[in-house]
Amino acid sequence: MADTITCAAHPDKLCESYCLQCDVPLCRDCTMGIHQEHKRVDIMEMESIKQVKRREIEEDNAEIQDILIPQFQMENASIEDQIAKTLIRYESIEESADVYRNDWHQEVDRIFEEYHKEIHQTRDKDVALLKNYQRDIKYSLQTMPNIVQHNTEILQSGSHTNAVIQYKSKLTALRKTLPKYEMGMSSFSTPPIQTGQGLCIEFGGIRTFLVSMSSFESLQNSMGHPTYQTRCLLERVIVKAEFSSEVDNLKHIVYNGRNEVWLSGKDGTIRHMNIHGIDLQTLEATNIKYQDIAVNSEGELIYSDYINKCVNIVRGTETEILFESEYVWHPQGIFCTKEGHILVTMRVAGDSCCKLVRYDGEKVIQEIQYDKFGNCLFSRGYKCVFLAENNNGDLCASDTNSCSLIVVNKSGDFRYRYCCDPTLRRKPFVPHHIVTDSQCHIILSDYVNNCLHIFHKDSQYLKCISHPDLDLPVALTIDNDDKLWVGLYVSGKVKVIQYMK
């Protein structure tokens, strides 16, 4: 006996047709209702439809049992394995975090020991200074009663004695001996802690930042010192950190210690920033045509002013004229030596010969302009000649007018000139800023070739540093750990690059 088929919508009514569009059995009421316009078959063809459906059910069961269930079982086992491995991996990460926690606590303890040491030294200096003032005051206090007694004796001796006539007042001298001092009390400064904003503490000349970030690998503080062990060039350079300076046409950068730099661009704005991209100070320089920037041993910013023929220094928030150049000479490139001297390249306005001048304070102590044959060392032109001092005492210059590297010894005697072999690069050698490192390497930026050139101190070409991220590298400086800080002209980004190990 054939199975009775009922309507899908009305189970108490028998099926009279089948809707092919909706794939359901229909009673008479459904046929005359919403399915009226649908394509249907009558009850006589239901047996063939049943057979098709049965085969579909059998095929579904076969795929579920033979294919899907084994696949899901394998995937379940794989996820179980991944869960176990993930738990183990995070246990290891937790253990590593505990190790780093101890290391960080030790580093924080060391930093604060340095702060305590600095505080004690500053206290002792301030107290010693106050005691010196006090000693002078006590001496004056001991002297003045004797002067008063002597003056009284003169008055009592009579108004016409020689003592009265020959009397010389000591009041002016006494007034001058009164010490005038201003004791600037150092303070321990720390902004209020804000979650996610990092920490900053400062006392005197020490400043420490702690910022959470992924692009820089270690806690850095201001107490670092340069090391000069033998190091080798890396086969491939590593970008250790990067940040955006937001300086338009970034042209100059100089390292200031504590992972901080001064930067300037075409518009003359000079910014003080750290490796985290935090803007610490912004200066608006005026008349900055051909400006170059440097930092002296006290960490003070110095920059050349071509228009006003002077070199300026920034002390705190005040800008002062450090010295003015003579006659028709205009300052361009500038560099501060380890001895505390200032090297400046000077040029007469227009297409003229250039000279290098060494200053000790405001005093000119050396001028370098010609070789032993009387030829100009530096090319004629209007572009800037950038400077660096090497650890062996050599003075190195990037002559952007002749696209050459020029090296003289400390006495100013010509050593060599390097104009890059055109076979080394597809484009001309176009050096710009110049630095030297602890190994006496000479490094120049080259924005035309998007690279940095490294030379041995004795003129051998060692390596060309190229990297996909070096797009128009112009500004260049180096830190105490021989990491290069490269400023990109158009984007304004700064890349911190490790190139030695």
Short mmCIF file of C-alpha atoms in Angstrom, two decimals:
data_model
loop_
_atom_site.label_atom_id
_atom_site.label_comp_id
_atom_site.label_asym_id
_atom_site.label_seq_id
_atom_site.Cartn_x
_atom_site.Cartn_y
_atom_site.Cartn_z
CA MET A 1 0.00 0.00 0.00
CA ALA A 2 1.41 3.32 -1.07
CA ASP A 3 2.26 5.85 1.65
CA THR A 4 -0.31 8.58 2.08
CA ILE A 5 1.10 12.01 1.22
CA THR A 6 -0.40 15.00 2.98
CA CYS A 7 -0.20 18.73 2.32
CA ALA A 8 2.82 20.52 3.78
CA ALA A 9 0.66 23.42 4.98
CA HIS A 10 -2.40 21.37 5.99
CA PRO A 11 -1.33 17.96 7.37
CA ASP A 12 -4.97 16.82 7.73
CA LYS A 13 -5.55 17.13 3.97
CA LEU A 14 -4.31 14.81 1.25
CA CYS A 15 -1.84 15.91 -1.37
CA GLU A 16 -3.24 16.48 -4.87
CA SER A 17 -0.19 18.10 -6.55
CA TYR A 18 3.42 19.08 -6.00
CA CYS A 19 4.85 22.63 -6.33
CA LEU A 20 8.13 22.41 -8.22
CA GLN A 21 9.00 26.02 -7.39
CA CYS A 22 8.57 25.69 -3.60
CA ASP A 23 9.43 21.97 -3.49
CA VAL A 24 6.41 21.08 -1.27
CA PRO A 25 3.22 18.86 -1.62
CA LEU A 26 -0.05 20.78 -1.99
CA CYS A 27 -3.69 20.20 -1.14
CA ARG A 28 -6.58 21.60 -3.18
CA ASP A 29 -6.79 24.78 -1.04
CA CYS A 30 -3.03 25.51 -1.52
CA THR A 31 -3.31 24.88 -5.25
CA MET A 32 -5.96 27.57 -5.51
CA GLY A 33 -4.09 29.89 -3.13
CA ILE A 34 -0.51 31.25 -3.14
CA HIS A 35 0.80 28.43 -5.35
CA GLN A 36 -1.77 29.01 -8.10
CA GLU A 37 0.71 30.65 -10.47
CA HIS A 38 3.56 28.20 -9.68
CA LYS A 39 4.60 25.31 -11.85
CA ARG A 40 3.15 22.05 -10.46
CA VAL A 41 2.88 18.35 -11.21
CA ASP A 42 -0.09 16.11 -10.33
CA ILE A 43 -0.21 13.28 -7.82
CA MET A 44 0.68 10.66 -10.45
CA GLU A 45 4.27 11.96 -10.69
CA MET A 46 4.87 11.99 -6.93
CA GLU A 47 6.50 8.55 -6.94
CA SER A 48 9.36 9.72 -9.15
CA ILE A 49 9.80 12.79 -6.92
CA LYS A 50 9.96 10.49 -3.91
CA GLN A 51 12.72 8.47 -5.54
CA VAL A 52 14.73 11.61 -6.27
CA LYS A 53 14.35 12.75 -2.69
CA ARG A 54 15.39 9.36 -1.33
CA ARG A 55 18.56 9.41 -3.41
CA GLU A 56 19.29 12.94 -2.16
CA ILE A 57 18.88 11.78 1.46
CA GLU A 58 21.17 8.81 0.90
CA GLU A 59 23.82 11.01 -0.73
CA ASP A 60 23.63 13.52 2.11
CA ASN A 61 24.07 10.79 4.69
CA ALA A 62 27.01 9.31 2.80
CA GLU A 63 28.83 12.68 2.57
CA ILE A 64 28.17 13.49 6.22
CA GLN A 65 29.34 10.08 7.44
CA ASP A 66 32.22 9.47 5.06
CA ILE A 67 33.59 13.01 4.54
CA LEU A 68 32.31 15.71 6.88
CA ILE A 69 32.42 13.83 10.18
CA PRO A 70 36.08 12.71 9.66
CA GLN A 71 37.02 16.24 8.56
CA PHE A 72 35.40 17.83 11.61
CA GLN A 73 36.97 15.22 13.89
CA MET A 74 40.42 15.99 12.47
CA GLU A 75 39.85 19.72 12.81
CA ASN A 76 38.64 19.27 16.38
CA ALA A 77 41.78 17.29 17.25
CA SER A 78 43.93 19.97 15.58
CA ILE A 79 42.27 22.73 17.61
CA GLU A 80 42.75 20.71 20.81
CA ASP A 81 46.45 20.45 19.95
CA GLN A 82 46.62 24.19 19.21
CA ILE A 83 44.92 25.00 22.52
CA ALA A 84 47.49 22.90 24.39
CA LYS A 85 50.39 24.50 22.52
CA THR A 86 48.93 28.00 23.01
CA LEU A 87 48.64 27.47 26.76
CA ILE A 88 52.25 26.27 26.89
CA ARG A 89 53.44 29.21 24.77
CA TYR A 90 51.69 31.78 26.95
CA GLU A 91 53.06 30.13 30.09
CA SER A 92 56.51 30.66 28.57
CA ILE A 93 55.65 34.28 27.75
CA GLU A 94 54.51 34.82 31.34
CA GLU A 95 57.79 33.41 32.61
CA SER A 96 59.70 35.71 30.25
CA ALA A 97 57.61 38.66 31.41
CA ASP A 98 58.54 37.88 35.01
CA VAL A 99 62.21 37.80 34.04
CA TYR A 100 61.88 41.15 32.27
CA ARG A 101 59.95 42.52 35.24
CA ASN A 102 62.94 41.78 37.44
CA ASP A 103 65.31 43.27 34.85
CA TRP A 104 63.18 46.41 34.58
CA HIS A 105 63.02 46.77 38.36
CA GLN A 106 66.81 46.50 38.49
CA GLU A 107 67.12 49.08 35.70
CA VAL A 108 64.70 51.44 37.48
CA ASP A 109 66.69 50.99 40.70
CA ARG A 110 69.89 51.81 38.81
CA ILE A 111 68.32 54.90 37.23
CA PHE A 112 67.15 56.20 40.61
CA GLU A 113 70.57 55.50 42.10
CA GLU A 114 71.93 57.81 39.40
CA TYR A 115 69.30 60.39 40.35
CA HIS A 116 70.26 60.16 44.03
CA LYS A 117 73.91 60.52 43.08
CA GLU A 118 73.12 63.59 40.97
CA ILE A 119 70.95 65.05 43.73
CA HIS A 120 73.73 64.62 46.32
CA GLN A 121 76.35 66.12 44.01
CA THR A 122 74.10 69.08 43.20
CA ARG A 123 73.30 69.55 46.90
CA ASP A 124 76.99 69.53 47.83
CA LYS A 125 77.80 72.08 45.10
CA ASP A 126 74.96 74.37 46.18
CA VAL A 127 75.89 74.13 49.86
CA ALA A 128 79.57 74.77 49.06
CA LEU A 129 78.61 77.84 47.05
CA LEU A 130 76.43 79.15 49.87
CA LYS A 131 79.24 78.59 52.37
CA ASN A 132 81.60 80.60 50.16
CA TYR A 133 79.08 83.45 50.15
CA GLN A 134 78.70 83.12 53.90
CA ARG A 135 82.49 83.22 54.40
CA ASP A 136 82.72 86.50 52.47
CA ILE A 137 79.88 87.97 54.50
CA LYS A 138 81.47 86.91 57.79
CA TYR A 139 84.77 88.45 56.77
CA SER A 140 83.03 91.72 55.94
CA LEU A 141 81.17 91.63 59.25
CA GLN A 142 84.49 91.23 61.08
CA THR A 143 86.06 94.10 59.11
CA MET A 144 83.30 96.69 59.38
CA PRO A 145 83.41 97.21 63.20
CA ASN A 146 87.12 97.93 62.89
CA ILE A 147 86.39 100.49 60.18
CA VAL A 148 83.70 102.10 62.34
CA GLN A 149 86.07 102.24 65.33
CA HIS A 150 88.81 103.77 63.20
CA ASN A 151 86.41 106.38 61.79
CA THR A 152 85.20 107.20 65.31
CA GLU A 153 88.76 107.74 66.50
CA ILE A 154 89.34 110.14 63.61
CA LEU A 155 86.22 112.11 64.52
CA GLN A 156 87.27 112.29 68.16
CA SER A 157 90.79 113.48 67.30
CA GLY A 158 89.59 116.89 66.10
CA SER A 159 88.22 118.32 62.90
CA HIS A 160 91.50 119.75 61.57
CA THR A 161 93.88 116.90 61.99
CA ASN A 162 95.70 115.30 59.09
CA ALA A 163 93.65 112.10 59.61
CA VAL A 164 90.44 113.93 58.73
CA ILE A 165 91.96 115.62 55.70
CA GLN A 166 93.49 112.41 54.38
CA TYR A 167 90.40 110.27 55.06
CA LYS A 168 89.38 107.95 52.19
CA SER A 169 85.91 106.46 52.35
CA LYS A 170 85.72 102.68 52.21
CA LEU A 171 81.96 102.62 51.80
CA THR A 172 82.02 102.02 48.02
CA ALA A 173 84.44 99.13 48.43
CA LEU A 174 82.28 97.64 51.18
CA ARG A 175 79.17 97.86 49.03
CA LYS A 176 80.97 96.00 46.23
CA THR A 177 82.09 93.22 48.55
CA LEU A 178 78.47 92.43 49.45
CA PRO A 179 77.91 89.17 47.50
CA LYS A 180 75.10 89.16 45.01
CA TYR A 181 73.95 85.71 44.11
CA GLU A 182 70.96 83.92 42.78
CA MET A 183 70.65 80.35 43.92
CA GLY A 184 68.68 78.38 41.34
CA MET A 185 67.25 75.44 43.23
CA SER A 186 67.08 72.28 41.13
CA SER A 187 63.86 70.31 41.35
CA PHE A 188 62.80 66.75 40.76
CA SER A 189 60.20 67.01 38.02
CA THR A 190 57.65 64.41 37.00
CA PRO A 191 54.36 65.10 35.23
CA PRO A 192 51.21 63.47 36.65
CA ILE A 193 51.00 59.81 35.66
CA GLN A 194 48.39 59.21 32.97
CA THR A 195 47.51 55.68 32.02
CA GLY A 196 48.89 54.78 28.60
CA GLN A 197 50.90 58.01 28.31
CA GLY A 198 54.18 56.65 29.68
CA LEU A 199 56.42 58.10 32.39
CA CYS A 200 58.91 60.96 32.42
CA ILE A 201 61.15 62.10 35.27
CA GLU A 202 63.80 64.85 35.27
CA PHE A 203 66.37 66.33 37.60
CA GLY A 204 69.07 68.75 36.56
CA GLY A 205 70.61 67.48 33.34
CA ILE A 206 69.15 63.96 33.61
CA ARG A 207 65.90 63.05 31.90
CA THR A 208 64.41 59.55 31.65
CA PHE A 209 61.47 58.39 29.54
CA LEU A 210 59.59 55.12 29.84
CA VAL A 211 57.12 54.65 26.97
CA SER A 212 55.35 51.47 25.95
CA MET A 213 56.05 50.75 22.28
CA SER A 214 56.88 47.89 19.95
CA SER A 215 59.32 49.49 17.55
CA PHE A 216 62.18 50.09 20.00
CA GLU A 217 63.65 47.23 21.91
CA SER A 218 64.94 48.58 25.20
CA LEU A 219 64.44 51.01 28.04
CA GLN A 220 66.71 53.96 27.26
CA ASN A 221 67.76 56.69 29.66
CA SER A 222 70.01 59.68 29.64
CA MET A 223 72.92 58.05 31.48
CA GLY A 224 74.21 56.11 28.46
CA HIS A 225 77.80 56.55 27.30
CA PRO A 226 79.43 55.79 23.94
CA THR A 227 81.40 52.59 23.48
CA TYR A 228 84.24 52.12 21.04
CA GLN A 229 84.81 48.39 20.77
CA THR A 230 85.63 46.92 17.37
CA ARG A 231 82.45 46.44 15.37
CA CYS A 232 81.61 44.99 11.98
CA LEU A 233 79.27 46.23 9.27
CA LEU A 234 76.03 44.28 8.95
CA GLU A 235 75.24 42.56 5.68
CA ARG A 236 71.71 43.98 5.89
CA VAL A 237 70.77 47.01 7.94
CA ILE A 238 67.96 46.86 10.51
CA VAL A 239 65.40 49.63 11.05
CA LYS A 240 65.19 49.74 14.85
CA ALA A 241 62.65 52.54 15.19
CA GLU A 242 60.88 55.23 13.22
CA PHE A 243 58.71 58.25 13.88
CA SER A 244 57.17 61.14 11.98
CA SER A 245 58.71 64.56 12.64
CA GLU A 246 55.95 66.42 10.75
CA VAL A 247 58.71 68.72 9.46
CA ASP A 248 58.15 69.87 5.89
CA ASN A 249 61.14 69.14 3.63
CA LEU A 250 63.25 67.69 6.45
CA LYS A 251 66.84 68.82 5.80
CA HIS A 252 68.80 68.76 9.06
CA ILE A 253 68.95 66.52 12.12
CA VAL A 254 71.41 66.42 15.01
CA TYR A 255 71.55 64.00 17.94
CA ASN A 256 71.15 65.53 21.39
CA GLY A 257 71.61 62.51 23.71
CA ARG A 258 68.90 60.64 25.63
CA ASN A 259 67.42 59.41 22.32
CA GLU A 260 66.51 62.99 21.40
CA VAL A 261 67.23 65.03 18.28
CA TRP A 262 66.85 68.54 16.91
CA LEU A 263 65.35 68.72 13.41
CA SER A 264 64.76 71.50 10.93
CA GLY A 265 63.26 71.86 7.49
CA LYS A 266 62.95 74.27 4.64
CA ASP A 267 60.66 76.67 6.52
CA GLY A 268 63.19 77.18 9.32
CA THR A 269 61.15 75.68 12.15
CA ILE A 270 63.45 73.78 14.52
CA ARG A 271 61.95 70.98 16.61
CA HIS A 272 63.29 69.08 19.60
CA MET A 273 61.86 65.52 19.55
CA ASN A 274 62.57 62.13 21.08
CA ILE A 275 62.57 58.66 19.53
CA HIS A 276 58.90 58.20 20.38
CA GLY A 277 57.92 61.16 18.18
CA ILE A 278 57.11 63.37 21.19
CA ASP A 279 57.61 67.07 20.42
CA LEU A 280 59.63 68.49 23.34
CA GLN A 281 60.22 72.03 22.05
CA THR A 282 59.60 74.05 18.88
CA LEU A 283 61.60 77.11 17.81
CA GLU A 284 60.80 79.57 15.07
CA ALA A 285 64.15 80.69 13.63
CA THR A 286 64.33 83.79 11.45
CA ASN A 287 66.51 84.46 8.43
CA ILE A 288 67.57 80.85 8.14
CA LYS A 289 68.81 80.72 4.57
CA TYR A 290 71.44 77.93 4.29
CA GLN A 291 70.92 77.14 7.97
CA ASP A 292 72.73 74.18 9.52
CA ILE A 293 72.32 72.98 13.11
CA ALA A 294 74.60 71.43 15.72
CA VAL A 295 74.65 70.62 19.45
CA ASN A 296 77.54 71.53 21.77
CA SER A 297 78.89 69.45 24.66
CA GLU A 298 76.39 71.08 27.05
CA GLY A 299 73.49 69.94 24.88
CA GLU A 300 72.70 73.46 23.66
CA LEU A 301 71.42 73.97 20.13
CA ILE A 302 73.61 76.05 17.80
CA TYR A 303 72.62 77.13 14.30
CA SER A 304 74.08 79.29 11.54
CA ASP A 305 72.28 82.36 10.22
CA TYR A 306 73.46 83.05 6.68
CA ILE A 307 71.57 86.32 6.22
CA ASN A 308 72.75 88.03 9.42
CA LYS A 309 76.28 86.54 9.21
CA CYS A 310 76.19 85.09 12.71
CA VAL A 311 76.00 81.84 14.67
CA ASN A 312 73.23 81.63 17.28
CA ILE A 313 72.86 79.54 20.43
CA VAL A 314 69.64 78.50 22.16
CA ARG A 315 69.83 78.52 25.95
CA GLY A 316 66.57 77.33 27.45
CA THR A 317 63.93 79.32 25.63
CA GLU A 318 66.22 82.25 24.77
CA THR A 319 68.20 82.61 21.52
CA GLU A 320 71.46 84.57 21.65
CA ILE A 321 74.14 85.52 19.12
CA LEU A 322 77.19 83.38 19.92
CA PHE A 323 79.49 85.19 17.47
CA GLU A 324 79.36 87.12 14.21
CA SER A 325 81.46 86.32 11.15
CA GLU A 326 83.89 88.86 9.76
CA TYR A 327 83.54 91.12 6.74
CA VAL A 328 81.73 89.52 3.81
CA TRP A 329 81.78 85.93 5.06
CA HIS A 330 78.48 84.13 5.64
CA PRO A 331 78.27 80.97 7.86
CA GLN A 332 76.79 77.79 6.41
CA GLY A 333 77.75 74.31 7.65
CA ILE A 334 78.41 73.98 11.38
CA PHE A 335 79.83 71.29 13.69
CA CYS A 336 80.75 71.14 17.40
CA THR A 337 83.94 69.22 18.22
CA LYS A 338 84.68 67.13 21.30
CA GLU A 339 87.17 69.79 22.40
CA GLY A 340 84.38 72.34 22.55
CA HIS A 341 85.41 74.16 19.36
CA ILE A 342 82.92 75.14 16.67
CA LEU A 343 83.74 74.42 13.03
CA VAL A 344 81.97 76.60 10.48
CA THR A 345 82.15 76.68 6.69
CA MET A 346 82.06 80.28 5.44
CA ARG A 347 81.26 81.62 1.99
CA VAL A 348 81.11 85.05 0.40
CA ALA A 349 77.67 85.74 -1.04
CA GLY A 350 77.44 84.50 -4.60
CA ASP A 351 79.51 81.93 -6.46
CA SER A 352 82.72 82.10 -4.40
CA CYS A 353 85.38 80.03 -2.73
CA CYS A 354 84.63 78.54 0.65
CA LYS A 355 86.76 78.26 3.79
CA LEU A 356 86.58 76.32 7.05
CA VAL A 357 86.95 78.29 10.28
CA ARG A 358 87.54 76.90 13.78
CA TYR A 359 86.23 78.98 16.69
CA ASP A 360 87.08 78.78 20.38
CA GLY A 361 84.23 80.77 21.84
CA GLU A 362 84.20 83.97 19.77
CA LYS A 363 87.87 83.72 18.84
CA VAL A 364 89.03 82.41 15.45
CA ILE A 365 91.88 79.94 16.07
CA GLN A 366 92.18 78.27 12.65
CA GLU A 367 91.25 78.89 9.01
CA ILE A 368 91.46 76.23 6.31
CA GLN A 369 90.98 77.31 2.70
CA TYR A 370 93.86 76.26 0.43
CA ASP A 371 96.05 73.21 -0.12
CA LYS A 372 99.86 73.44 -0.18
CA PHE A 373 99.75 74.48 -3.85
CA GLY A 374 97.44 77.40 -3.18
CA ASN A 375 94.36 75.76 -4.68
CA CYS A 376 90.96 76.11 -3.03
CA LEU A 377 90.10 72.95 -1.10
CA PHE A 378 86.39 73.51 -1.52
CA SER A 379 84.53 74.13 -4.77
CA ARG A 380 82.99 77.38 -5.88
CA GLY A 381 79.22 77.44 -5.63
CA TYR A 382 76.32 78.51 -3.46
CA LYS A 383 75.47 75.19 -1.82
CA CYS A 384 76.42 74.29 1.74
CA VAL A 385 79.55 72.34 2.71
CA PHE A 386 78.65 70.05 5.64
CA LEU A 387 81.19 69.05 8.29
CA ALA A 388 82.13 66.25 10.69
CA GLU A 389 85.14 65.52 12.89
CA ASN A 390 86.53 61.98 12.89
CA ASN A 391 87.89 60.18 15.95
CA ASN A 392 91.40 60.28 14.47
CA GLY A 393 91.24 64.10 14.37
CA ASP A 394 90.52 64.41 10.65
CA LEU A 395 88.07 67.04 9.48
CA CYS A 396 85.66 65.64 6.90
CA ALA A 397 83.58 67.75 4.55
CA SER A 398 80.73 66.91 2.20
CA ASP A 399 81.12 69.41 -0.65
CA THR A 400 77.67 69.46 -2.23
CA ASN A 401 78.85 71.82 -4.98
CA SER A 402 81.38 69.37 -6.45
CA CYS A 403 79.63 66.21 -5.13
CA SER A 404 82.77 65.07 -3.35
CA LEU A 405 84.13 64.02 0.03
CA ILE A 406 87.10 66.11 1.21
CA VAL A 407 89.29 65.14 4.17
CA VAL A 408 92.03 67.19 5.85
CA ASN A 409 93.96 66.42 9.01
CA LYS A 410 93.59 68.39 12.23
CA SER A 411 96.23 70.87 11.09
CA GLY A 412 94.30 71.53 7.89
CA ASP A 413 96.66 69.65 5.55
CA PHE A 414 94.89 68.07 2.60
CA ARG A 415 94.62 64.27 2.82
CA TYR A 416 92.32 63.18 0.00
CA ARG A 417 89.30 63.96 -2.10
CA TYR A 418 86.78 61.30 -3.16
CA CYS A 419 84.49 61.62 -6.17
CA CYS A 420 82.53 58.39 -6.50
CA ASP A 421 83.29 56.11 -9.43
CA PRO A 422 80.22 56.40 -11.70
CA THR A 423 80.33 52.64 -12.31
CA LEU A 424 79.31 52.08 -8.68
CA ARG A 425 75.90 53.67 -9.16
CA ARG A 426 73.54 54.24 -12.02
CA LYS A 427 73.18 57.88 -10.97
CA PRO A 428 75.84 60.46 -10.00
CA PHE A 429 77.30 60.50 -6.49
CA VAL A 430 75.42 63.29 -4.68
CA PRO A 431 76.53 63.47 -1.03
CA HIS A 432 74.69 65.64 1.45
CA HIS A 433 75.00 65.41 5.24
CA ILE A 434 78.02 63.68 6.76
CA VAL A 435 78.77 61.88 10.05
CA THR A 436 81.54 59.70 11.48
CA ASP A 437 81.23 56.74 13.86
CA SER A 438 83.27 55.07 16.61
CA GLN A 439 85.21 53.04 14.03
CA CYS A 440 86.27 56.21 12.16
CA HIS A 441 83.97 55.35 9.26
CA ILE A 442 82.76 58.31 7.24
CA ILE A 443 79.07 58.13 6.28
CA LEU A 444 77.23 60.39 3.82
CA SER A 445 73.58 60.61 2.82
CA ASP A 446 72.75 60.50 -0.90
CA TYR A 447 69.16 61.44 -1.73
CA VAL A 448 69.58 60.95 -5.50
CA ASN A 449 70.52 57.28 -5.09
CA ASN A 450 68.30 56.76 -2.00
CA CYS A 451 71.21 55.37 -0.02
CA LEU A 452 74.02 56.04 2.45
CA HIS A 453 77.72 55.68 1.53
CA ILE A 454 80.29 54.35 4.01
CA PHE A 455 84.02 55.08 3.63
CA HIS A 456 87.11 53.94 5.49
CA LYS A 457 88.96 56.80 7.20
CA ASP A 458 91.72 56.43 4.59
CA SER A 459 89.36 56.87 1.59
CA GLN A 460 88.40 53.26 0.68
CA TYR A 461 84.79 52.88 -0.35
CA LEU A 462 83.33 50.20 1.97
CA LYS A 463 79.59 49.90 1.51
CA CYS A 464 76.44 51.36 0.09
CA ILE A 465 73.51 51.16 2.53
CA SER A 466 70.20 50.88 0.75
CA HIS A 467 66.80 49.94 2.16
CA PRO A 468 63.24 50.04 0.80
CA ASP A 469 62.34 52.55 3.53
CA LEU A 470 65.08 55.02 2.56
CA ASP A 471 63.16 57.36 0.30
CA LEU A 472 65.08 60.61 -0.35
CA PRO A 473 67.40 60.42 2.70
CA VAL A 474 68.89 63.89 3.31
CA ALA A 475 69.23 64.61 7.04
CA LEU A 476 71.70 62.41 8.90
CA THR A 477 73.07 62.11 12.44
CA ILE A 478 74.48 59.36 14.65
CA ASP A 479 73.95 58.47 18.32
CA ASN A 480 76.31 57.18 21.01
CA ASP A 481 75.53 53.56 20.11
CA ASP A 482 76.45 54.02 16.42
CA LYS A 483 72.86 53.98 15.24
CA LEU A 484 72.12 56.24 12.30
CA TRP A 485 69.14 58.60 12.46
CA VAL A 486 68.11 59.27 8.88
CA GLY A 487 65.63 62.02 7.98
CA LEU A 488 63.59 61.58 4.80
CA TYR A 489 63.16 64.84 2.90
CA VAL A 490 59.59 64.55 1.61
CA SER A 491 57.79 62.36 4.17
CA GLY A 492 59.47 63.97 7.19
CA LYS A 493 59.93 60.54 8.76
CA VAL A 494 63.01 59.62 10.78
CA LYS A 495 64.43 56.09 10.59
CA VAL A 496 66.78 54.80 13.30
CA ILE A 497 69.05 52.29 11.60
CA GLN A 498 71.47 49.72 12.99
CA TYR A 499 74.24 49.05 10.48
CA MET A 500 76.97 47.53 12.67
CA LYS A 501 77.14 44.64 15.11
#
